[in-house]
Short mmCIF file of C-alpha atoms in Angstrom, two decimals:
data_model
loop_
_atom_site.label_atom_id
_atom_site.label_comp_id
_atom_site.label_asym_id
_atom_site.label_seq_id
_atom_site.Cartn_x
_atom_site.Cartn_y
_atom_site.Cartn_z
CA UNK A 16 30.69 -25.82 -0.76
CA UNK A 17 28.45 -28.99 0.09
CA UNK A 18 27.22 -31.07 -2.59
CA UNK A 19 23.62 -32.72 -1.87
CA UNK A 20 23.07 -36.48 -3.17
CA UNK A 21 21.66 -34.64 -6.53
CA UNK A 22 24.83 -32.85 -7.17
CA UNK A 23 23.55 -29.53 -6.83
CA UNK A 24 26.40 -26.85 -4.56
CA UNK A 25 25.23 -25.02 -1.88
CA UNK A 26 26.64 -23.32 0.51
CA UNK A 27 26.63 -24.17 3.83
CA UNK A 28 24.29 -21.82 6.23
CA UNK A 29 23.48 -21.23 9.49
CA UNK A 30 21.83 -23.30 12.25
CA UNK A 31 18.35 -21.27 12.03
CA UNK A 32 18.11 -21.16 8.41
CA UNK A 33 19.93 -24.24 7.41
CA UNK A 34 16.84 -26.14 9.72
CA UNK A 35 14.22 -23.55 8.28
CA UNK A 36 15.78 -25.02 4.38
CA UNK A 37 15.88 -28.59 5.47
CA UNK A 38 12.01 -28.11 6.91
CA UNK A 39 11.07 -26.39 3.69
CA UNK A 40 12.56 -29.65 1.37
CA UNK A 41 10.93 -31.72 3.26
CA UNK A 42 7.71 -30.31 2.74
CA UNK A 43 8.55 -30.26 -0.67
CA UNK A 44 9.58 -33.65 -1.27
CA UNK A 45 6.69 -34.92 0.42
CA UNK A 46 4.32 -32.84 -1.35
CA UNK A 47 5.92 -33.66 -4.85
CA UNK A 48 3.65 -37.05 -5.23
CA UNK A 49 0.42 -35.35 -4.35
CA UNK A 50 0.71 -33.78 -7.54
CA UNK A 51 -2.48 -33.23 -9.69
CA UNK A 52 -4.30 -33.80 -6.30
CA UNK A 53 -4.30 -30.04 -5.18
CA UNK A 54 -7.10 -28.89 -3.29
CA UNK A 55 -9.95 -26.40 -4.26
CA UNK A 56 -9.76 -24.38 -1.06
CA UNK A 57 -6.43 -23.83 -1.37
CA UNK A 58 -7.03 -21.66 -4.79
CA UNK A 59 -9.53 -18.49 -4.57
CA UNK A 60 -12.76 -18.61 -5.20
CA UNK A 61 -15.13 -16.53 -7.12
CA UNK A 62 -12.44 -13.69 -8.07
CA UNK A 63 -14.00 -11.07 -10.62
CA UNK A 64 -11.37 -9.50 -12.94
CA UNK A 65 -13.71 -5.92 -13.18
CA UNK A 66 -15.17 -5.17 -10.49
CA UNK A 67 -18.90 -4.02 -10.41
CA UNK A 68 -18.71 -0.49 -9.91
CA UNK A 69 -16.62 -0.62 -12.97
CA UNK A 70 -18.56 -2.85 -14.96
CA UNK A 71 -21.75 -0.56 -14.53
CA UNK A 72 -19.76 2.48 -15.36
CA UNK A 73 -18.53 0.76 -18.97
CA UNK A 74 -22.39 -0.20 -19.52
CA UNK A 75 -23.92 3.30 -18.59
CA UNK A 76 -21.31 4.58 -20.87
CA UNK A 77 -21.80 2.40 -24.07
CA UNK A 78 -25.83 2.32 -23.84
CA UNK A 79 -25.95 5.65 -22.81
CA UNK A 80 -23.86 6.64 -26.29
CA UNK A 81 -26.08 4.18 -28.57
CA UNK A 82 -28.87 5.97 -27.28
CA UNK A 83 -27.52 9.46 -27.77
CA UNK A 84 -26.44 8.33 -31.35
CA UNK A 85 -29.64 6.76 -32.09
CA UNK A 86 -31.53 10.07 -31.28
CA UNK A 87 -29.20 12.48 -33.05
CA UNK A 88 -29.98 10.28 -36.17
CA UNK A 89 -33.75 10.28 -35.25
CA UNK A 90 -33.76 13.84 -35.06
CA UNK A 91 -31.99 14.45 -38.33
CA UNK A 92 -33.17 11.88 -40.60
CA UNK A 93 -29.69 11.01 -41.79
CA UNK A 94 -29.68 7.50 -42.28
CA UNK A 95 -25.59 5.71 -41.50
CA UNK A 96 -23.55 4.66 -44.71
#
């Protein structure tokens, strides 16, 4: 086991993926004072949680009953309650 200068073990790895770790802190640690400063184009844009074909299907389905129970009551002149 190798301590780092935090005190945190690790153990030690590879060539390849000790440099691919070492590349990936560094990113990090560089990246940890732009916090707060993230940019818009990194996030997505625009992203619908129902999508439309879905969202027509709930509307054609809760007009269209309204309007069937509207003129079933229409027709038999019983009034709700």
């Amino acid at each position: 086991l190798v301590k780092t200068s935090f005190s945190i073990p690790y153990i030690a790895m590879s060539g390849s993926r000790k440099g691919s770790l070492k590349q990936k802190s560094e990113r990090f640690d560089s990246n940890i004072n732009k916090r707060g400063n993230v940019k818009l184009s990194s996030k997505k844009e625009k992203q619908f949680t129902v999508g439309p074909i879905v969202l027509a299907f709930f509307l054609f389905v809760v007009v269209g009953s309204s309007l069937l129970q509207i003129i079933r009551q229409a027709q038999s002149g019983q009034t709700e309650g």
